[in-house]
Amino acid sequence: MRIDSRQMIALCNQFLKFYDSRLVEHGERVACIACKLMAQFEHREQLELKNVVLLALFHDIGAYKTEEIDRLLEFETVDAERHSIYGYLFLKNFTNLSALAQAVLYHHTPNSRLEGVSPVIRYYAQLIRLADRVDIALENKTSPEELIPRLRRLDFEPSCLKALEKAVSQGKVTAPVAGEERERWEQEVLSSIPVSQQEALTYLKMMVHTIDFKSEATALHSTNTVIISCFLGEKLGLTQPQMESLSCAALIHDLGKAQVPNSILECAGRLSEGQMAVMRRHVEYTYEIIKDILPQDIVDIATRHHEKLDGSGYPNGLKAAQLTQSDRILAVADIVSALSSRRSYKDGYSWLRTLHILEDMANRGLIDREAAGVIGENYLELQAVIERQSKPILRRYQAIRTQYEGMLTGGVCRTR
Ligand SMILES: [Fe+2]
Ligand SMILES: [Fe+2]
Ligand SMILES: [Fe+2]
Ligand SMILES: [Fe+2]
């Protein structure tokens, strides 16, 4: 899968937008402002531009606790601990930024509360906190002149405030980052930041996990869908480029679930017709997030995972002739992953029951017979592969839950 830093950032923007439209491009604007502050920052040689950009970009990734979004967009946020802790845990557990993830943990914490924290983390955290507040103030039409006195009351690291004063006096912070300014920044700064394929993939996985980790029942869904898709792809002789596209599509196929309310995703009973209609829209949301960013073949595979061979699927009611082998593989993998895992409304089905359902669906002309057959013939091997490959993710999920509870009750990043 080839994806560069701009594509990754575009994906992140689109993704956060679907959490809450008010978060549109907030991460990118904060990253741009943080860069301007860094240019004026007296300790800048202790920081790295790439780290500033990535931390700023993802600082609100934990905000899927949407009840906090209202609060974090207010100018003087008083309680934003939950998304700070989740953001920290996601960055720490899934990305190369683990050593600096505390900067996200403290991105709403006043300077005087950071006494035992290393200067470097404190600088990153305070720069992002300041850039975050500047962005929200500018979006709320506060003038740059009004900005400084207001921010002085909020207990910032003095050298960060000094950097802001310099940037404002040079006319560098005037209005919300948008239009030409943003494009220039993307071209001049963002594009020059090297993000390897491996790194881009870790951030993509982190975004996927923020959705899957909403509950234990779905914690492994995308992971298992990737494992099963690759298993099928290999058995069915897909080429290497086909395998790459398939596994990327499998990873992101449910990204659009970020937009589906938790009450529906975690519904304990059967969904009503209305709820089902909302749930089904996740495919369109996935399409909206990835359509202008990822290659067309990946977009196609990812957004056809609920299509059925007889045309009875959604969203487009495509028929067998319109569905490629990769489309069919992902559809089968998604079903197997969903059936075999525990959901809020059911326990995981036994393999026997899963195989029976697959056979029935193949007989009714809904799913690909060949792919279903491969599962039937190799289910013991598949079971072992899933067990082996998904265990580390489950362990991480459980660790994140435990650490989150502990950190929340411990009040580690109190914002007042
Ligand atoms: Fe935040
Ligand atoms: Fe923020
Ligand atoms: Fe789906
Ligand atoms: Fe799915």
Coordinates of C-alpha atoms and ligand atoms in Angstrom, one line a residue:
M1 CA 0.0 0.0 0.0
R2 CA 1.5 3.3 -1.0
I3 CA 0.4 6.3 1.1
D4 CA 2.3 9.5 1.7
S5 CA 2.2 12.0 4.5
R6 CA -0.3 14.3 2.7
Q7 CA -2.6 11.3 2.0
M8 CA -2.3 10.2 5.6
I9 CA -3.1 13.7 6.9
A10 CA -6.1 14.0 4.5
L11 CA -7.4 10.6 5.8
C12 CA -7.0 11.8 9.4
N13 CA -8.8 15.0 8.6
Q14 CA -11.7 13.2 6.9
F15 CA -11.8 10.7 9.7
L16 CA -12.0 13.2 12.5
K17 CA -14.6 15.2 10.5
F18 CA -16.8 12.1 10.7
Y19 CA -16.5 11.9 14.4
D20 CA -17.9 15.4 14.6
S21 CA -18.1 18.0 11.9
R22 CA -16.9 20.6 14.3
L23 CA -13.6 18.9 14.4
V24 CA -13.0 19.3 10.7
E25 CA -9.4 20.1 10.0
H26 CA -8.9 21.2 13.6
G27 CA -5.9 18.9 13.9
E28 CA -4.3 20.3 10.8
R29 CA -4.9 23.9 11.8
V30 CA -3.4 23.2 15.2
A31 CA -0.4 21.6 13.5
C32 CA 0.1 24.6 11.3
I33 CA -0.2 27.1 14.2
A34 CA 2.2 24.9 16.3
C35 CA 4.7 25.2 13.5
K36 CA 4.5 29.0 13.5
L37 CA 5.0 29.0 17.3
M38 CA 7.9 26.6 17.0
A39 CA 9.6 28.9 14.6
Q40 CA 9.6 31.6 17.3
F41 CA 10.3 29.3 20.2
E42 CA 13.5 29.8 22.1
H43 CA 14.0 26.1 22.9
R44 CA 13.2 25.0 19.4
E45 CA 16.5 23.1 19.0
Q46 CA 15.1 20.6 21.6
L47 CA 12.1 19.8 19.5
E48 CA 11.6 18.2 16.1
L49 CA 9.2 19.7 13.6
K50 CA 7.9 16.3 12.5
N51 CA 7.0 15.4 16.1
V52 CA 5.2 18.8 16.6
V53 CA 3.2 18.2 13.4
L54 CA 2.2 14.6 14.2
L55 CA 1.4 15.2 17.8
A56 CA -0.7 18.3 16.9
L57 CA -2.4 16.5 14.1
F58 CA -3.6 13.6 16.3
H59 CA -3.9 15.5 19.6
D60 CA -7.7 14.9 19.7
I61 CA -7.8 11.4 18.3
G62 CA -9.2 10.2 21.7
A63 CA -12.2 12.5 21.2
Y64 CA -14.5 9.7 20.2
K65 CA -16.0 10.1 23.6
T66 CA -18.1 12.7 21.8
E67 CA -19.7 14.0 24.9
E68 CA -16.4 15.8 25.4
I69 CA -16.4 17.5 22.0
D70 CA -18.6 20.4 23.1
R71 CA -16.3 21.0 26.0
L72 CA -13.0 20.8 24.1
L73 CA -14.2 23.3 21.6
E74 CA -15.0 25.9 24.2
F75 CA -12.3 28.5 24.7
E76 CA -11.5 27.8 28.3
T77 CA -11.8 24.1 28.6
V78 CA -12.1 22.9 32.1
D79 CA -12.5 19.2 31.8
A80 CA -11.1 17.3 28.9
E81 CA -9.3 14.5 30.6
R82 CA -11.0 11.5 29.0
H83 CA -10.0 12.3 25.4
S84 CA -6.5 13.3 26.5
I85 CA -6.0 9.9 28.2
Y86 CA -7.4 7.9 25.3
G87 CA -5.4 10.0 22.8
Y88 CA -2.3 9.3 24.8
L89 CA -3.0 5.6 25.1
F90 CA -3.7 5.2 21.4
L91 CA -0.5 7.1 20.4
K92 CA 1.6 5.3 23.0
N93 CA 0.3 1.8 22.0
F94 CA 0.1 2.0 18.3
T95 CA 2.6 4.5 16.9
N96 CA 6.2 5.5 16.8
L97 CA 5.4 8.5 19.0
S98 CA 5.1 6.4 22.2
A99 CA 8.0 8.3 23.8
L100 CA 6.3 11.6 23.3
A101 CA 2.7 10.5 23.8
Q102 CA 2.6 12.2 27.1
A103 CA 2.4 15.5 25.2
V104 CA -1.1 14.5 24.2
L105 CA -1.9 13.4 27.7
Y106 CA -1.1 16.9 28.9
H107 CA -2.5 18.9 26.1
H108 CA -5.2 20.5 28.3
T109 CA -3.1 20.6 31.5
P110 CA -2.0 23.9 32.9
N111 CA 1.8 24.5 33.1
S112 CA 2.0 24.6 36.9
R113 CA 0.6 21.1 37.0
L114 CA 3.5 19.7 34.9
E115 CA 6.3 20.0 37.5
G116 CA 7.7 16.5 37.4
V117 CA 7.4 16.2 33.6
S118 CA 10.5 16.4 31.5
P119 CA 11.1 19.8 29.8
V120 CA 10.8 18.4 26.3
I121 CA 7.4 16.8 26.9
R122 CA 6.3 19.9 28.7
Y123 CA 7.3 22.1 25.6
Y124 CA 5.5 19.8 23.2
A125 CA 2.4 19.7 25.4
Q126 CA 2.3 23.4 26.0
L127 CA 2.9 24.3 22.4
I128 CA 0.1 22.1 21.3
R129 CA -2.2 23.3 24.1
L130 CA -1.4 26.9 23.1
A131 CA -1.9 26.2 19.4
D132 CA -5.2 24.4 20.2
R133 CA -6.5 27.4 22.2
V134 CA -5.3 29.9 19.5
D135 CA -7.2 27.9 16.8
I136 CA -10.4 27.8 18.8
A137 CA -10.2 31.5 19.7
L138 CA -9.5 32.5 16.0
E139 CA -12.4 30.3 14.9
N140 CA -14.6 32.1 17.4
K141 CA -13.5 35.4 15.8
T142 CA -11.3 36.6 18.7
S143 CA -8.8 39.1 17.3
P144 CA -5.1 38.4 17.7
E145 CA -4.8 41.5 20.0
E146 CA -7.4 40.1 22.3
L147 CA -5.8 36.7 22.2
I148 CA -2.7 37.3 24.3
P149 CA -4.3 38.8 27.4
R150 CA -6.9 36.0 27.4
L151 CA -4.3 33.3 27.1
R152 CA -2.1 34.8 29.8
R153 CA -4.8 34.0 32.3
L154 CA -4.6 30.3 31.4
D155 CA -1.2 29.4 32.9
F156 CA 1.0 28.5 29.9
E157 CA 4.7 27.8 29.8
P158 CA 6.2 31.4 29.6
S159 CA 8.5 30.7 26.6
C160 CA 5.5 29.3 24.6
L161 CA 3.5 32.5 25.3
K162 CA 6.6 34.5 24.3
A163 CA 6.7 32.6 21.0
L164 CA 3.0 33.5 20.4
E165 CA 3.6 37.2 21.2
K166 CA 6.4 37.3 18.6
A167 CA 4.4 35.4 16.0
V168 CA 1.4 37.8 16.6
S169 CA 3.6 40.9 16.5
Q170 CA 5.1 39.8 13.1
G171 CA 1.5 39.4 11.8
K172 CA 1.9 35.6 11.4
V173 CA -1.2 34.7 13.5
T174 CA -4.1 36.7 12.0
A175 CA -7.0 34.5 11.1
P176 CA -8.1 30.9 11.1
V177 CA -5.7 28.8 9.0
A178 CA -7.5 28.3 5.7
G179 CA -7.4 28.6 2.0
E180 CA -4.2 29.6 0.4
E181 CA -2.3 29.7 3.7
R182 CA -3.2 26.2 4.4
E183 CA -2.3 25.0 0.9
R184 CA 1.1 26.7 1.1
W185 CA 1.7 25.1 4.5
E186 CA 0.8 21.7 3.1
Q187 CA 3.2 22.1 0.2
E188 CA 6.1 23.7 2.0
V189 CA 6.0 22.0 5.4
L190 CA 3.8 19.0 5.4
S191 CA 5.1 17.5 2.1
S192 CA 8.7 17.9 3.4
I193 CA 8.0 15.7 6.4
P194 CA 9.1 12.1 5.7
V195 CA 6.5 9.5 6.7
S196 CA 7.5 6.0 5.8
Q197 CA 5.0 3.4 4.6
Q198 CA 5.3 1.6 7.9
E199 CA 4.6 4.7 9.9
A200 CA 1.6 5.7 7.8
L201 CA 0.2 2.3 8.3
T202 CA 0.6 2.5 12.1
Y203 CA -1.5 5.8 12.1
L204 CA -4.1 4.2 9.9
K205 CA -4.3 1.2 12.2
M206 CA -4.6 3.6 15.2
M207 CA -7.6 5.2 13.6
V208 CA -9.2 1.9 12.9
H209 CA -8.6 0.8 16.5
T210 CA -10.3 3.9 17.9
I211 CA -13.5 2.6 16.3
D212 CA -13.1 -1.1 17.0
F213 CA -12.0 -0.4 20.6
K214 CA -15.4 1.2 21.4
S215 CA -16.3 -2.2 22.9
E216 CA -14.7 -5.5 23.6
A217 CA -17.1 -7.2 21.2
T218 CA -15.8 -5.2 18.2
A219 CA -12.2 -4.8 19.4
L220 CA -10.9 -7.4 16.9
H221 CA -13.4 -6.9 14.0
S222 CA -11.1 -5.1 11.5
T223 CA -8.0 -7.0 12.6
N224 CA -9.8 -10.3 12.1
T225 CA -11.3 -9.1 8.8
V226 CA -7.7 -8.4 7.6
I227 CA -6.4 -11.8 8.8
I228 CA -9.3 -13.7 7.1
S229 CA -9.0 -11.7 3.9
C230 CA -5.3 -12.4 3.6
F231 CA -5.8 -16.0 4.4
L232 CA -8.4 -16.3 1.6
G233 CA -6.4 -14.2 -0.8
E234 CA -3.4 -16.4 -0.4
K235 CA -5.3 -19.7 -0.8
L236 CA -7.0 -18.3 -3.9
G237 CA -3.8 -17.2 -5.5
L238 CA -4.1 -13.4 -5.5
T239 CA -1.0 -11.5 -6.8
Q240 CA 1.1 -9.4 -4.4
P241 CA -0.4 -6.0 -5.5
Q242 CA -3.9 -7.5 -5.2
M243 CA -3.0 -8.8 -1.7
E244 CA -1.8 -5.3 -0.7
S245 CA -5.0 -3.6 -1.9
L246 CA -7.2 -6.2 -0.3
S247 CA -5.5 -6.0 3.1
C248 CA -5.7 -2.2 3.1
A249 CA -9.4 -2.3 2.1
A250 CA -10.1 -4.9 4.8
L251 CA -8.4 -2.7 7.4
I252 CA -10.4 0.4 6.6
H253 CA -13.7 -1.1 5.4
D254 CA -15.6 0.1 8.5
L255 CA -13.9 3.5 9.1
G256 CA -17.4 5.0 8.4
K257 CA -18.6 3.6 11.7
A258 CA -17.0 6.6 13.3
Q259 CA -20.1 8.4 12.2
V260 CA -22.6 5.8 13.6
P261 CA -23.8 6.7 17.1
N262 CA -22.5 4.4 19.9
S263 CA -26.1 3.7 20.9
I264 CA -26.5 1.8 17.6
L265 CA -23.1 0.3 17.4
E266 CA -23.4 -1.1 20.9
C267 CA -27.1 -1.8 20.9
A268 CA -27.8 -4.8 23.2
G269 CA -30.9 -6.0 21.2
R270 CA -31.8 -6.4 17.6
L271 CA -31.7 -3.2 15.7
S272 CA -35.0 -1.6 14.6
E273 CA -35.6 -0.8 10.9
G274 CA -34.6 2.8 11.5
Q275 CA -31.5 2.0 13.4
M276 CA -30.5 -0.6 10.8
A277 CA -30.8 2.1 8.1
V278 CA -28.4 4.3 10.1
M279 CA -26.0 1.4 10.6
R280 CA -26.0 0.7 6.9
R281 CA -24.9 4.2 6.0
H282 CA -21.5 3.4 7.4
V283 CA -20.5 2.2 4.0
E284 CA -21.3 5.6 2.4
Y285 CA -19.4 7.3 5.2
T286 CA -16.4 5.0 4.6
Y287 CA -16.6 6.1 0.9
E288 CA -16.7 9.8 1.9
I289 CA -13.6 9.4 4.0
I290 CA -11.4 7.6 1.5
K291 CA -12.8 8.5 -1.9
D292 CA -10.4 11.3 -2.9
I293 CA -7.4 9.9 -1.0
L294 CA -6.9 6.2 -1.6
P295 CA -6.5 4.4 -5.0
Q296 CA -9.7 3.5 -6.7
D297 CA -9.3 -0.3 -6.4
I298 CA -9.0 0.0 -2.6
V299 CA -12.0 2.3 -2.5
D300 CA -14.0 -0.2 -4.5
I301 CA -13.1 -3.2 -2.5
A302 CA -13.7 -1.4 0.9
T303 CA -17.1 -0.1 -0.1
R304 CA -18.5 -3.3 -1.6
H305 CA -18.2 -5.5 1.5
H306 CA -22.0 -5.6 2.1
E307 CA -22.9 -6.2 -1.6
K308 CA -24.4 -9.6 -2.4
L309 CA -23.9 -11.6 -5.6
D310 CA -27.7 -11.6 -6.3
G311 CA -27.9 -7.8 -6.1
S312 CA -29.7 -7.8 -2.7
G313 CA -26.8 -6.1 -0.9
Y314 CA -26.1 -2.5 -0.2
P315 CA -25.3 0.3 -0.8
N316 CA -25.5 -0.1 -4.6
G317 CA -27.2 -3.5 -5.1
L318 CA -24.3 -4.6 -7.4
K319 CA -24.5 -8.1 -8.9
A320 CA -22.0 -11.0 -9.3
A321 CA -20.7 -9.7 -12.7
Q322 CA -19.8 -6.4 -11.1
L323 CA -18.0 -7.8 -8.1
T324 CA -14.3 -8.7 -8.4
Q325 CA -12.7 -11.6 -6.6
S326 CA -11.2 -9.2 -4.0
D327 CA -14.7 -7.7 -3.4
R328 CA -16.1 -11.1 -2.8
I329 CA -13.3 -12.2 -0.5
L330 CA -13.7 -9.1 1.7
A331 CA -17.5 -9.7 1.9
V332 CA -16.9 -13.3 3.1
A333 CA -14.1 -12.3 5.5
D334 CA -16.4 -9.6 7.0
I335 CA -19.2 -12.1 7.6
V336 CA -16.8 -14.7 9.1
S337 CA -15.2 -12.0 11.4
A338 CA -18.6 -10.8 12.5
L339 CA -20.1 -14.2 13.1
S340 CA -17.2 -15.7 15.0
S341 CA -16.8 -12.8 17.4
R342 CA -19.0 -11.9 20.3
R343 CA -21.3 -8.9 19.7
S344 CA -23.3 -6.9 22.1
Y345 CA -26.4 -8.8 21.2
K346 CA -25.0 -12.3 20.8
D347 CA -22.1 -14.6 21.8
G348 CA -19.7 -15.6 19.1
Y349 CA -21.0 -18.4 16.9
S350 CA -19.1 -21.7 17.0
W351 CA -17.1 -22.5 13.8
L352 CA -19.6 -25.2 12.9
R353 CA -22.5 -22.8 13.0
T354 CA -20.5 -20.2 11.1
L355 CA -19.7 -22.7 8.4
H356 CA -23.3 -23.7 8.2
I357 CA -24.4 -20.1 7.7
L358 CA -21.7 -19.6 5.0
E359 CA -22.8 -22.7 3.1
D360 CA -26.4 -21.6 3.3
M361 CA -25.5 -18.1 2.0
A362 CA -23.4 -19.6 -0.8
N363 CA -26.3 -22.0 -1.8
R364 CA -28.7 -19.0 -1.9
G365 CA -26.3 -17.2 -4.3
L366 CA -25.5 -14.4 -1.9
I367 CA -21.7 -14.9 -1.4
D368 CA -18.8 -16.4 -3.3
R369 CA -19.0 -20.2 -3.2
E370 CA -15.2 -20.6 -3.8
A371 CA -14.2 -18.3 -0.9
A372 CA -16.8 -19.9 1.4
G373 CA -15.5 -23.3 0.4
V374 CA -11.9 -22.3 1.3
I375 CA -13.1 -21.4 4.8
G376 CA -14.9 -24.7 5.1
E377 CA -12.0 -26.8 4.1
N378 CA -9.4 -24.9 6.1
Y379 CA -11.2 -23.6 9.2
L380 CA -9.0 -25.3 11.7
E381 CA -5.9 -23.7 10.1
L382 CA -7.7 -20.4 9.9
Q383 CA -8.8 -20.6 13.5
A384 CA -5.2 -21.1 14.6
V385 CA -4.0 -18.2 12.4
I386 CA -6.7 -15.8 13.9
E387 CA -5.9 -17.0 17.4
R388 CA -2.2 -16.3 17.0
Q389 CA -2.4 -13.0 15.1
S390 CA -5.2 -11.3 17.0
K391 CA -4.1 -12.1 20.5
P392 CA -1.6 -9.2 20.8
I393 CA -4.4 -6.8 19.7
L394 CA -6.8 -8.2 22.3
R395 CA -4.2 -7.9 25.0
R396 CA -3.5 -4.3 24.0
Y397 CA -7.3 -3.5 24.1
Q398 CA -7.5 -4.9 27.6
A399 CA -4.4 -3.1 28.7
I400 CA -5.8 0.2 27.3
R401 CA -9.1 -0.3 29.2
T402 CA -7.3 -1.0 32.5
Q403 CA -4.8 1.9 32.1
Y404 CA -7.6 4.3 31.1
E405 CA -9.6 3.5 34.2
G406 CA -6.6 3.8 36.4
M407 CA -5.4 7.1 34.9
L408 CA -8.9 8.6 35.1
T409 CA -9.3 7.8 38.8
G410 CA -5.7 8.8 39.5
G411 CA -6.4 12.3 37.9
V412 CA -3.1 12.2 36.1
C413 CA -3.8 15.0 33.7
R414 CA -6.2 17.2 35.7
T415 CA -7.1 20.2 33.7
R416 CA -7.8 22.4 36.7
Ligands
FE1 FE -8.2 18.3 23.1
FE2 FE -8.0 20.2 20.1
FE3 FE -19.5 -3.0 7.4
FE4 FE -17.2 -5.0 9.0

